[in-house]
mmCIF file of C-alpha atoms in Angstrom:
data_model
loop_
_atom_site.group_PDB
_atom_site.id
_atom_site.type_symbol
_atom_site.label_atom_id
_atom_site.label_comp_id
_atom_site.label_asym_id
_atom_site.label_seq_id
_atom_site.Cartn_x
_atom_site.Cartn_y
_atom_site.Cartn_z
ATOM 1 C CA MET A 1 4.144 -4.521 2.623
ATOM 2 C CA LYS A 2 2.058 -1.333 2.927
ATOM 3 C CA ARG A 3 3.119 -1.251 6.614
ATOM 4 C CA ARG A 4 6.778 -1.617 5.884
ATOM 5 C CA LEU A 5 6.165 1.181 3.495
ATOM 6 C CA SER A 6 5.056 3.602 6.027
ATOM 7 C CA VAL A 7 7.904 2.549 8.247
ATOM 8 C CA MET A 8 10.309 3.598 5.669
ATOM 9 C CA VAL A 9 8.338 6.857 5.175
ATOM 10 C CA LEU A 10 8.526 7.431 9.197
ATOM 11 C CA LEU A 11 12.364 6.733 9.031
ATOM 12 C CA LEU A 12 12.765 9.309 5.943
ATOM 13 C CA LEU A 13 11.131 11.993 7.809
ATOM 14 C CA PRO A 14 13.668 13.317 10.095
ATOM 15 C CA SER A 15 15.991 13.902 7.042
ATOM 16 C CA LEU A 16 13.167 15.815 4.991
ATOM 17 C CA THR A 17 12.336 17.932 7.975
ATOM 18 C CA SER A 18 15.824 19.422 8.125
ATOM 19 C CA ALA A 19 15.643 19.955 4.355
ATOM 20 C CA ALA A 20 12.681 22.104 5.196
ATOM 21 C CA ASP A 21 15.231 24.821 6.690
ATOM 22 C CA PHE A 22 16.563 25.880 3.497
ATOM 23 C CA GLY A 23 13.126 25.448 1.516
ATOM 24 C CA VAL A 24 10.225 27.448 1.515
ATOM 25 C CA ASP A 25 8.856 29.079 4.744
ATOM 26 C CA ALA A 26 5.095 28.964 5.097
ATOM 27 C CA THR A 27 4.934 30.988 7.853
ATOM 28 C CA HIS A 28 6.259 33.949 5.872
ATOM 29 C CA TYR A 29 2.583 34.350 4.195
ATOM 30 C CA ASP A 30 -0.401 35.734 6.343
ATOM 31 C CA GLY A 31 -1.812 33.358 8.826
ATOM 32 C CA PRO A 32 -4.940 33.012 10.671
ATOM 33 C CA ALA A 33 -7.368 35.753 11.730
ATOM 34 C CA TRP A 34 -8.379 34.311 14.859
ATOM 35 C CA SER A 35 -6.720 32.264 17.499
ATOM 36 C CA PRO A 36 -7.045 28.689 16.311
ATOM 37 C CA TYR A 37 -7.885 27.566 19.527
ATOM 38 C CA ILE A 38 -11.108 29.788 19.547
ATOM 39 C CA VAL A 39 -12.072 28.389 16.406
ATOM 40 C CA GLY A 40 -11.284 24.883 17.085
ATOM 41 C CA ALA A 41 -13.474 25.398 20.297
ATOM 42 C CA GLY A 42 -15.996 26.904 18.096
ATOM 43 C CA ILE A 43 -15.946 23.655 15.688
ATOM 44 C CA GLY A 44 -16.066 21.532 18.822
ATOM 45 C CA VAL A 45 -19.215 22.979 19.962
ATOM 46 C CA LEU A 46 -20.528 23.042 16.344
ATOM 47 C CA SER A 47 -20.229 19.187 16.568
ATOM 48 C CA TRP A 48 -22.437 19.097 19.582
ATOM 49 C CA LEU A 49 -25.106 21.157 17.810
ATOM 50 C CA THR A 50 -24.873 18.974 14.505
ATOM 51 C CA PHE A 51 -25.392 15.938 16.672
ATOM 52 C CA TYR A 52 -28.230 17.053 18.849
ATOM 53 C CA PHE A 53 -30.288 19.030 16.495
ATOM 54 C CA SER A 54 -29.447 17.239 12.977
ATOM 55 C CA ASP A 55 -28.343 13.733 14.165
ATOM 56 C CA LYS A 56 -25.487 14.220 11.942
ATOM 57 C CA PRO A 57 -21.547 14.454 12.112
ATOM 58 C CA ILE A 58 -19.836 17.274 10.591
ATOM 59 C CA GLY A 59 -18.566 15.966 7.176
ATOM 60 C CA ALA A 60 -17.706 17.434 3.713
ATOM 61 C CA SER A 61 -16.369 14.899 1.263
ATOM 62 C CA SER A 62 -19.308 13.256 0.599
ATOM 63 C CA PHE A 63 -20.800 16.438 -1.094
ATOM 64 C CA TYR A 64 -18.373 15.838 -4.148
ATOM 65 C CA ALA A 65 -19.746 12.324 -4.421
ATOM 66 C CA THR A 66 -23.218 13.575 -4.693
ATOM 67 C CA VAL A 67 -22.238 16.187 -7.254
ATOM 68 C CA ALA A 68 -20.511 13.503 -9.328
ATOM 69 C CA GLY A 69 -23.769 11.356 -8.815
ATOM 70 C CA PHE A 70 -25.959 14.178 -10.098
ATOM 71 C CA ILE A 71 -23.444 14.582 -13.130
ATOM 72 C CA GLY A 72 -23.274 10.998 -13.770
ATOM 73 C CA ARG A 73 -26.923 10.754 -13.823
ATOM 74 C CA LEU A 74 -27.290 13.461 -16.304
ATOM 75 C CA VAL A 75 -24.499 11.884 -18.713
ATOM 76 C CA ALA A 76 -25.232 8.398 -18.314
ATOM 77 C CA ARG A 77 -28.137 7.444 -15.932
ATOM 78 C CA ARG A 78 -28.661 3.655 -16.379
ATOM 79 C CA HIS A 79 -24.737 3.096 -15.979
ATOM 80 C CA THR A 80 -24.609 5.612 -12.848
ATOM 81 C CA GLU A 81 -27.521 4.028 -10.964
ATOM 82 C CA SER A 82 -25.994 0.598 -11.616
ATOM 83 C CA LEU A 83 -22.916 1.442 -9.622
ATOM 84 C CA SER A 84 -22.494 0.168 -5.854
ATOM 85 C CA TYR A 85 -21.664 3.259 -4.162
ATOM 86 C CA PHE A 86 -24.525 5.133 -5.751
ATOM 87 C CA GLN A 87 -26.949 2.344 -5.127
ATOM 88 C CA SER A 88 -26.144 2.689 -1.172
ATOM 89 C CA ASN A 89 -25.725 6.608 -1.424
ATOM 90 C CA PRO A 90 -28.149 7.695 -4.196
ATOM 91 C CA PRO A 91 -27.363 11.552 -4.822
ATOM 92 C CA SER A 92 -30.057 13.872 -3.629
ATOM 93 C CA VAL A 93 -29.905 17.374 -2.038
ATOM 94 C CA ASN A 94 -29.488 16.266 1.374
ATOM 95 C CA TRP A 95 -28.400 17.530 4.608
ATOM 96 C CA GLY A 96 -24.451 17.273 3.770
ATOM 97 C CA PHE A 97 -25.126 18.964 0.467
ATOM 98 C CA VAL A 98 -26.673 21.843 1.875
ATOM 99 C CA PHE A 99 -24.346 21.988 4.570
ATOM 100 C CA VAL A 100 -21.030 22.043 2.360
ATOM 101 C CA ILE A 101 -22.783 24.590 -0.062
ATOM 102 C CA CYS A 102 -23.559 26.849 2.842
ATOM 103 C CA THR A 103 -19.660 26.181 4.157
ATOM 104 C CA ILE A 104 -18.556 28.207 0.935
ATOM 105 C CA LEU A 105 -20.973 30.873 1.881
ATOM 106 C CA GLY A 106 -19.531 30.805 5.484
ATOM 107 C CA GLY A 107 -16.030 31.123 4.158
ATOM 108 C CA PHE A 108 -17.256 34.405 2.020
ATOM 109 C CA ILE A 109 -18.881 36.131 5.112
ATOM 110 C CA ALA A 110 -15.720 35.439 7.262
ATOM 111 C CA ALA A 111 -13.351 36.802 4.566
ATOM 112 C CA TRP A 112 -15.584 39.653 3.541
ATOM 113 C CA THR A 113 -15.941 40.716 7.352
ATOM 114 C CA GLY A 114 -12.362 40.219 7.787
ATOM 115 C CA ASP A 115 -11.189 42.326 4.680
ATOM 116 C CA GLU A 116 -9.667 38.643 3.433
ATOM 117 C CA ILE A 117 -11.399 38.427 0.253
ATOM 118 C CA ARG A 118 -8.220 36.843 -2.106
ATOM 119 C CA ASN A 119 -9.667 36.849 -5.621
ATOM 120 C CA GLU A 120 -6.738 35.244 -6.935
ATOM 121 C CA TRP A 121 -5.917 32.217 -9.194
ATOM 122 C CA LEU A 122 -2.503 31.382 -7.620
ATOM 123 C CA HIS A 123 -1.511 31.497 -3.954
ATOM 124 C CA PRO A 124 1.875 33.642 -3.574
ATOM 125 C CA MET A 125 3.544 30.869 -2.054
ATOM 126 C CA TRP A 126 2.693 28.498 -4.906
ATOM 127 C CA VAL A 127 4.180 31.140 -7.452
ATOM 128 C CA ASP A 128 7.548 31.419 -5.352
ATOM 129 C CA ARG A 129 7.813 27.571 -5.477
ATOM 130 C CA PHE A 130 6.422 26.718 -9.134
ATOM 131 C CA GLY A 131 6.148 29.979 -11.102
ATOM 132 C CA ASP A 132 2.980 31.754 -12.447
ATOM 133 C CA SER A 133 1.568 28.845 -14.872
ATOM 134 C CA ILE A 134 -2.209 28.259 -14.092
ATOM 135 C CA ALA A 135 -2.230 25.364 -16.269
ATOM 136 C CA LEU A 136 0.180 23.858 -14.162
ATOM 137 C CA ARG A 137 -1.480 24.653 -11.017
ATOM 138 C CA GLY A 138 -4.701 23.103 -12.629
ATOM 139 C CA ILE A 139 -3.188 19.972 -13.405
ATOM 140 C CA VAL A 140 -1.596 19.354 -10.079
ATOM 141 C CA GLY A 141 -4.855 20.370 -8.169
ATOM 142 C CA PHE A 142 -7.058 18.144 -10.364
ATOM 143 C CA ILE A 143 -4.606 15.111 -10.048
ATOM 144 C CA GLY A 144 -4.602 15.831 -6.169
ATOM 145 C CA GLY A 145 -8.378 15.981 -6.043
ATOM 146 C CA VAL A 146 -8.789 12.677 -7.822
ATOM 147 C CA LEU A 147 -6.427 11.142 -5.238
ATOM 148 C CA MET A 148 -8.153 12.812 -2.531
ATOM 149 C CA ALA A 149 -11.835 11.882 -3.253
ATOM 150 C CA PHE A 150 -10.724 8.379 -3.967
ATOM 151 C CA GLY A 151 -8.980 8.183 -0.801
ATOM 152 C CA SER A 152 -11.518 9.622 1.180
ATOM 153 C CA ARG A 153 -14.266 7.241 -0.384
ATOM 154 C CA LEU A 154 -11.943 4.413 0.247
ATOM 155 C CA ALA A 155 -11.478 5.287 3.768
ATOM 156 C CA GLY A 156 -14.944 6.634 4.579
ATOM 157 C CA GLY A 157 -14.288 10.138 4.872
ATOM 158 C CA CYS A 158 -11.767 13.128 4.881
ATOM 159 C CA THR A 159 -10.265 15.609 7.179
ATOM 160 C CA SER A 160 -13.620 16.753 8.654
ATOM 161 C CA GLY A 161 -15.761 13.358 8.707
ATOM 162 C CA HIS A 162 -12.659 11.251 10.079
ATOM 163 C CA GLY A 163 -10.385 14.167 11.445
ATOM 164 C CA ILE A 164 -12.942 15.854 13.468
ATOM 165 C CA SER A 165 -16.068 14.100 13.930
ATOM 166 C CA GLY A 166 -14.712 10.476 13.895
ATOM 167 C CA THR A 167 -12.111 11.208 15.937
ATOM 168 C CA LEU A 168 -13.846 13.032 18.675
ATOM 169 C CA GLN A 169 -16.184 9.878 18.765
ATOM 170 C CA LEU A 170 -12.843 8.053 19.434
ATOM 171 C CA ASN A 171 -13.691 5.777 16.309
ATOM 172 C CA SER A 172 -10.520 3.629 16.002
ATOM 173 C CA GLY A 173 -10.629 3.503 12.234
ATOM 174 C CA SER A 174 -10.756 7.663 12.175
ATOM 175 C CA TRP A 175 -7.641 7.852 14.173
ATOM 176 C CA LEU A 176 -5.948 5.192 11.728
ATOM 177 C CA THR A 177 -7.231 7.320 8.544
ATOM 178 C CA VAL A 178 -6.076 10.523 10.047
ATOM 179 C CA ILE A 179 -2.686 9.112 10.734
ATOM 180 C CA PHE A 180 -2.095 7.874 7.260
ATOM 181 C CA MET A 181 -3.432 10.994 5.867
ATOM 182 C CA PHE A 182 -0.832 12.998 7.635
ATOM 183 C CA ILE A 183 2.028 10.433 6.671
ATOM 184 C CA GLY A 184 1.056 10.678 3.183
ATOM 185 C CA GLY A 185 0.720 14.326 3.148
ATOM 186 C CA ILE A 186 3.669 15.388 4.669
ATOM 187 C CA ALA A 187 5.889 13.040 2.849
ATOM 188 C CA THR A 188 4.647 14.131 -0.369
ATOM 189 C CA ALA A 189 4.757 18.017 0.759
ATOM 190 C CA MET A 190 8.137 17.697 2.009
ATOM 191 C CA LEU A 191 9.332 15.919 -1.347
ATOM 192 C CA LEU A 192 7.342 18.743 -3.312
ATOM 193 C CA TYR A 193 8.302 21.848 -1.513
ATOM 194 C CA THR A 194 11.996 21.012 -0.167
ATOM 195 C CA ALA A 195 13.524 17.804 -1.826
ATOM 196 C CA LEU A 196 12.742 18.019 -5.606
ATOM 197 C CA MET B 1 -19.664 14.243 34.578
ATOM 198 C CA ILE B 2 -19.406 10.618 32.892
ATOM 199 C CA ASP B 3 -20.222 7.694 35.052
ATOM 200 C CA PRO B 4 -18.113 4.725 33.597
ATOM 201 C CA GLY B 5 -20.723 2.063 34.687
ATOM 202 C CA LYS B 6 -23.214 3.730 32.684
ATOM 203 C CA ALA B 7 -21.283 5.135 29.983
ATOM 204 C CA VAL B 8 -20.154 1.630 28.397
ATOM 205 C CA LYS B 9 -23.480 1.135 27.167
ATOM 206 C CA GLU B 10 -24.694 2.080 23.736
ATOM 207 C CA THR B 11 -28.176 4.116 24.139
ATOM 208 C CA SER B 12 -31.180 2.890 22.389
ATOM 209 C CA ALA B 13 -33.098 5.999 22.575
ATOM 210 C CA PRO B 14 -34.197 7.324 19.334
ATOM 211 C CA PRO B 15 -32.530 10.538 18.309
ATOM 212 C CA PRO B 16 -34.548 13.715 18.853
ATOM 213 C CA THR B 17 -36.693 13.858 15.515
ATOM 214 C CA VAL B 18 -36.514 17.052 13.522
ATOM 215 C CA PRO B 19 -38.830 17.882 10.820
ATOM 216 C CA ALA B 20 -37.531 18.293 7.115
ATOM 217 C CA GLY B 21 -38.095 21.936 6.881
ATOM 218 C CA LYS B 22 -36.263 22.698 10.419
ATOM 219 C CA LYS B 23 -33.594 20.297 9.374
ATOM 220 C CA LEU B 24 -32.736 22.043 6.312
ATOM 221 C CA VAL B 25 -32.503 25.353 8.091
ATOM 222 C CA ALA B 26 -30.256 23.808 10.553
ATOM 223 C CA ALA B 27 -28.089 22.494 7.790
ATOM 224 C CA ILE B 28 -27.938 25.921 6.487
ATOM 225 C CA ILE B 29 -26.941 27.679 9.708
ATOM 226 C CA PHE B 30 -24.439 24.919 10.743
ATOM 227 C CA GLY B 31 -22.713 24.739 7.369
ATOM 228 C CA THR B 32 -22.317 28.741 7.091
ATOM 229 C CA ALA B 33 -21.057 28.678 10.795
ATOM 230 C CA PHE B 34 -18.420 25.930 9.854
ATOM 231 C CA GLY B 35 -17.085 27.771 6.862
ATOM 232 C CA PHE B 36 -16.852 30.996 8.652
ATOM 233 C CA LEU B 37 -14.950 29.198 11.554
ATOM 234 C CA LEU B 38 -12.635 27.623 8.986
ATOM 235 C CA GLN B 39 -11.932 30.689 6.991
ATOM 236 C CA LYS B 40 -11.204 32.813 10.298
ATOM 237 C CA GLY B 41 -9.000 30.051 11.632
ATOM 238 C CA GLY B 42 -7.037 30.280 8.466
ATOM 239 C CA VAL B 43 -7.360 27.050 7.404
ATOM 240 C CA GLY B 44 -8.712 27.842 4.036
ATOM 241 C CA LYS B 45 -5.446 29.427 3.253
ATOM 242 C CA TYR B 46 -3.078 27.634 0.934
ATOM 243 C CA ASN B 47 0.072 28.267 2.971
ATOM 244 C CA VAL B 48 -1.557 27.386 6.263
ATOM 245 C CA LEU B 49 -2.442 23.928 4.968
ATOM 246 C CA ILE B 50 0.843 23.182 2.923
ATOM 247 C CA GLY B 51 2.742 24.824 6.081
ATOM 248 C CA GLN B 52 1.278 22.187 8.422
ATOM 249 C CA LEU B 53 2.394 19.364 5.833
ATOM 250 C CA LEU B 54 5.950 20.918 5.958
ATOM 251 C CA LEU B 55 5.586 20.829 9.976
ATOM 252 C CA GLN B 56 6.262 25.010 9.561
ATOM 253 C CA ASP B 57 2.964 25.986 10.726
ATOM 254 C CA PHE B 58 0.985 24.167 13.397
ATOM 255 C CA THR B 59 -2.378 25.984 13.263
ATOM 256 C CA VAL B 60 -4.263 22.981 11.641
ATOM 257 C CA ALA B 61 -3.179 20.622 14.416
ATOM 258 C CA LYS B 62 -4.251 23.273 16.954
ATOM 259 C CA VAL B 63 -7.636 23.760 15.358
ATOM 260 C CA MET B 64 -8.307 20.236 15.078
ATOM 261 C CA MET B 65 -6.976 18.934 18.491
ATOM 262 C CA THR B 66 -8.949 21.592 20.290
ATOM 263 C CA ALA B 67 -12.205 20.714 18.426
ATOM 264 C CA ILE B 68 -11.593 17.154 19.375
ATOM 265 C CA VAL B 69 -11.027 17.909 22.784
ATOM 266 C CA VAL B 70 -14.409 20.129 23.054
ATOM 267 C CA GLY B 71 -16.228 18.035 20.778
ATOM 268 C CA MET B 72 -15.443 14.764 22.510
ATOM 269 C CA ILE B 73 -16.419 16.108 25.749
ATOM 270 C CA GLY B 74 -19.698 17.395 24.848
ATOM 271 C CA VAL B 75 -20.892 14.769 22.596
ATOM 272 C CA PHE B 76 -19.880 11.974 25.159
ATOM 273 C CA THR B 77 -21.730 13.882 27.944
ATOM 274 C CA LEU B 78 -24.751 14.229 25.696
ATOM 275 C CA HIS B 79 -24.601 10.695 24.803
ATOM 276 C CA HIS B 80 -24.543 9.619 28.421
ATOM 277 C CA PHE B 81 -27.817 11.408 28.801
ATOM 278 C CA ALA B 82 -28.807 9.688 25.759
ATOM 279 C CA LYS B 83 -29.478 13.265 23.956
ATOM 280 C CA VAL B 84 -27.479 12.383 21.033
ATOM 281 C CA ASN B 85 -26.616 9.187 18.939
ATOM 282 C CA LEU B 86 -22.999 8.532 17.844
ATOM 283 C CA ASP B 87 -22.010 7.648 14.503
ATOM 284 C CA ILE B 88 -19.417 5.387 14.439
ATOM 285 C CA HIS B 89 -18.283 4.007 11.005
ATOM 286 C CA PRO B 90 -16.321 0.620 10.443
ATOM 287 C CA THR B 91 -12.612 0.311 11.229
ATOM 288 C CA ARG B 92 -11.092 -1.248 8.103
ATOM 289 C CA ILE B 93 -7.497 -1.648 8.293
ATOM 290 C CA GLY B 94 -6.534 -1.971 4.693
ATOM 291 C CA ALA B 95 -8.959 0.415 3.163
ATOM 292 C CA GLN B 96 -8.343 3.152 5.760
ATOM 293 C CA ILE B 97 -4.192 2.788 5.440
ATOM 294 C CA ILE B 98 -4.364 2.823 1.575
ATOM 295 C CA GLY B 99 -7.372 5.432 1.541
ATOM 296 C CA GLY B 100 -5.561 7.818 4.123
ATOM 297 C CA MET B 101 -2.325 7.577 2.261
ATOM 298 C CA LEU B 102 -4.048 8.575 -1.037
ATOM 299 C CA PHE B 103 -5.961 11.410 0.464
ATOM 300 C CA GLY B 104 -2.662 12.416 2.044
ATOM 301 C CA VAL B 105 -0.695 12.368 -1.222
ATOM 302 C CA GLY B 106 -3.837 14.316 -2.751
ATOM 303 C CA PHE B 107 -3.841 16.736 0.134
ATOM 304 C CA ALA B 108 -0.253 17.805 -0.563
ATOM 305 C CA LEU B 109 -1.053 18.471 -4.144
ATOM 306 C CA ILE B 110 -4.135 20.285 -3.865
ATOM 307 C CA ALA B 111 -3.276 22.069 -0.781
ATOM 308 C CA TYR B 112 -7.049 22.285 0.566
ATOM 309 C CA CYS B 113 -9.074 19.451 1.745
ATOM 310 C CA PRO B 114 -12.797 18.667 1.040
ATOM 311 C CA GLY B 115 -14.261 21.306 3.764
ATOM 312 C CA THR B 116 -11.633 23.802 4.068
ATOM 313 C CA GLY B 117 -11.657 23.953 0.136
ATOM 314 C CA ALA B 118 -15.189 25.048 0.562
ATOM 315 C CA ALA B 119 -14.295 27.982 2.824
ATOM 316 C CA ALA B 120 -11.434 28.637 0.524
ATOM 317 C CA LEU B 121 -13.847 29.195 -2.531
ATOM 318 C CA GLY B 122 -15.937 31.573 -0.217
ATOM 319 C CA GLN B 123 -12.567 33.721 0.354
ATOM 320 C CA GLY B 124 -11.968 33.709 -3.550
ATOM 321 C CA SER B 125 -8.923 31.212 -3.706
ATOM 322 C CA TRP B 126 -10.127 30.190 -7.324
ATOM 323 C CA ASP B 127 -7.201 27.769 -7.631
ATOM 324 C CA VAL B 128 -9.378 25.246 -5.262
ATOM 325 C CA LEU B 129 -11.809 25.040 -8.398
ATOM 326 C CA PHE B 130 -9.378 22.479 -10.100
ATOM 327 C CA GLY B 131 -8.968 20.690 -6.999
ATOM 328 C CA MET B 132 -12.783 20.494 -6.707
ATOM 329 C CA ALA B 133 -13.112 19.306 -10.414
ATOM 330 C CA GLY B 134 -10.556 16.641 -9.459
ATOM 331 C CA LEU B 135 -12.736 15.434 -6.137
ATOM 332 C CA VAL B 136 -15.891 15.086 -8.407
ATOM 333 C CA ALA B 137 -14.091 13.027 -10.979
ATOM 334 C CA GLY B 138 -12.264 10.923 -8.231
ATOM 335 C CA SER B 139 -15.417 10.359 -6.617
ATOM 336 C CA TYR B 140 -17.003 8.892 -9.575
ATOM 337 C CA LEU B 141 -14.084 6.865 -10.272
ATOM 338 C CA PHE B 142 -14.263 5.493 -6.696
ATOM 339 C CA ALA B 143 -18.060 4.883 -7.422
ATOM 340 C CA GLU B 144 -17.175 3.033 -10.812
ATOM 341 C CA MET B 145 -14.740 0.828 -8.848
ATOM 342 C CA SER B 146 -16.796 0.616 -5.697
ATOM 343 C CA GLY B 147 -18.173 -2.858 -6.387
ATOM 344 C CA TRP B 148 -15.025 -4.229 -7.002
ATOM 345 C CA LEU B 149 -13.295 -2.341 -3.844
ATOM 346 C CA LYS B 150 -16.068 -3.716 -1.396
ATOM 347 C CA ARG B 151 -15.405 -7.137 -2.412
ATOM 348 C CA THR B 152 -11.535 -7.096 -2.044
ATOM 349 C CA VAL B 153 -9.801 -3.936 -0.316
ATOM 350 C CA GLU B 154 -12.553 -3.036 2.058
ATOM 351 C CA THR B 155 -12.500 -6.643 3.480
ATOM 352 C CA TRP B 156 -8.749 -6.549 4.177
ATOM 353 C CA GLY B 157 -8.983 -5.987 8.118
ATOM 354 C CA ASP B 158 -12.430 -5.257 8.458
ATOM 355 C CA LYS B 159 -12.753 -5.006 12.257
ATOM 356 C CA GLY B 160 -16.391 -3.526 12.423
ATOM 357 C CA LYS B 161 -17.380 -0.677 14.626
ATOM 358 C CA VAL B 162 -14.491 -0.333 17.201
ATOM 359 C CA MET B 163 -13.871 2.539 19.591
ATOM 360 C CA LEU B 164 -10.652 3.291 21.425
ATOM 361 C CA PRO B 165 -11.631 2.815 24.841
ATOM 362 C CA ASP B 166 -13.242 -0.560 23.763
ATOM 363 C CA LEU B 167 -10.024 -1.618 21.808
ATOM 364 C CA LEU B 168 -7.938 -0.575 25.032
ATOM 365 C CA HIS B 169 -10.480 -2.278 27.405
ATOM 366 C CA ILE B 170 -10.734 1.293 29.059
ATOM 367 C CA PRO B 171 -14.084 2.557 30.432
ATOM 368 C CA ARG B 172 -15.202 5.496 28.511
ATOM 369 C CA GLY B 173 -15.903 7.593 31.476
ATOM 370 C CA VAL B 174 -12.007 7.089 32.336
ATOM 371 C CA PHE B 175 -10.821 7.216 28.538
ATOM 372 C CA VAL B 176 -12.515 10.474 27.698
ATOM 373 C CA PRO B 177 -11.023 12.741 30.384
ATOM 374 C CA ALA B 178 -7.730 11.265 30.399
ATOM 375 C CA PHE B 179 -7.466 11.566 26.498
ATOM 376 C CA ALA B 180 -8.486 15.140 26.723
ATOM 377 C CA LEU B 181 -5.569 15.720 29.252
ATOM 378 C CA LEU B 182 -3.435 13.870 27.010
ATOM 379 C CA LEU B 183 -4.417 16.173 23.866
ATOM 380 C CA ILE B 184 -4.362 19.357 25.947
ATOM 381 C CA ALA B 185 -0.612 18.504 26.725
ATOM 382 C CA ALA B 186 0.217 17.718 23.347
ATOM 383 C CA LEU B 187 -1.241 21.079 22.508
ATOM 384 C CA PHE B 188 0.803 22.672 25.256
ATOM 385 C CA ALA B 189 3.912 21.068 23.823
ATOM 386 C CA ILE B 190 3.070 22.308 20.148
ATOM 387 C CA GLU B 191 2.527 25.920 21.480
ATOM 388 C CA ARG B 192 5.882 25.752 23.127
ATOM 389 C CA PHE B 193 7.705 24.265 20.192
ATOM 390 C CA SER B 194 6.297 25.953 17.146
ATOM 391 C CA THR B 195 6.441 29.212 15.787
ATOM 392 C CA ARG B 196 2.945 29.515 14.439
#
């Protein structure tokens, strides 16, 4: 059933792509500061270093589960600790937690040095498409976050853990996950930005 | 570079042991570098991420595929000389198709992913905060259902730890360079046919 659905999505894609021609154009807004190849190679080398020095792959999504575990323990300690996921992954200030906190810092340093600090609640592309309601952006973003985190945990990783670390280790499940991440993402974005 | 006869075996050598203090310092340096690279690569930008899903801006694909090529060659070379451990997660067809699709739908709504979202927060794209709240909530929702999911969805098509070379019965020493060339060819094609 799921497979048939994905085949249908794939068949729909070409017609939606042509619809993109008279929709929004993402390339009208500013692009990357550095060449994506330089940055990609840098992330590739970074993965050698995390494997060698820390025995860890690059990953981000489990950070949010750790935060959820911390909050859960504050609000309902016994219930949170009884949950299967937190029993196998007890929340702690671990390597991955520090890594993602510092990813925020790294983003700040890069934006600061490149004079790209945005300090904005709504991106101009969102405003051009959906208007200037921060509440609408908040609701859509929150629902997106819930789906994304649930999907990450079910699949076992995100665009970092599967999309970079898993794929570069040639893990079959990571390639499968990434393909379906983009099928789901492309189909939804086409609907949101061009069809609806 | 990689000897096919030897490289098909998993190393049993223990990972380089690093003391807790140094491990923390490594997480700080690597996390900061990751966020720095993501921001410089433009993948903390709303329009670059949505642009990829709309197939208008291929920055994300370029960054990811370059990282995979560079990362793969280095990590498999290090692994061949027993300098690093691989971290292969199980392939679970049902959970990864459904999880990947949910992630993708969420991706189109939030416009950031767990890692690039952290870099986006650092550059002052405050709209990511709604998505991050959703990521925490979605992680808890998953944990809430984790016992049931483990007994059901996660058992559908559970293939264990399978890597692409093993799946296709090709020695790693052949697969890695061949796959690198394939990805580089794909990058050339993208560069030729995309505007960004």
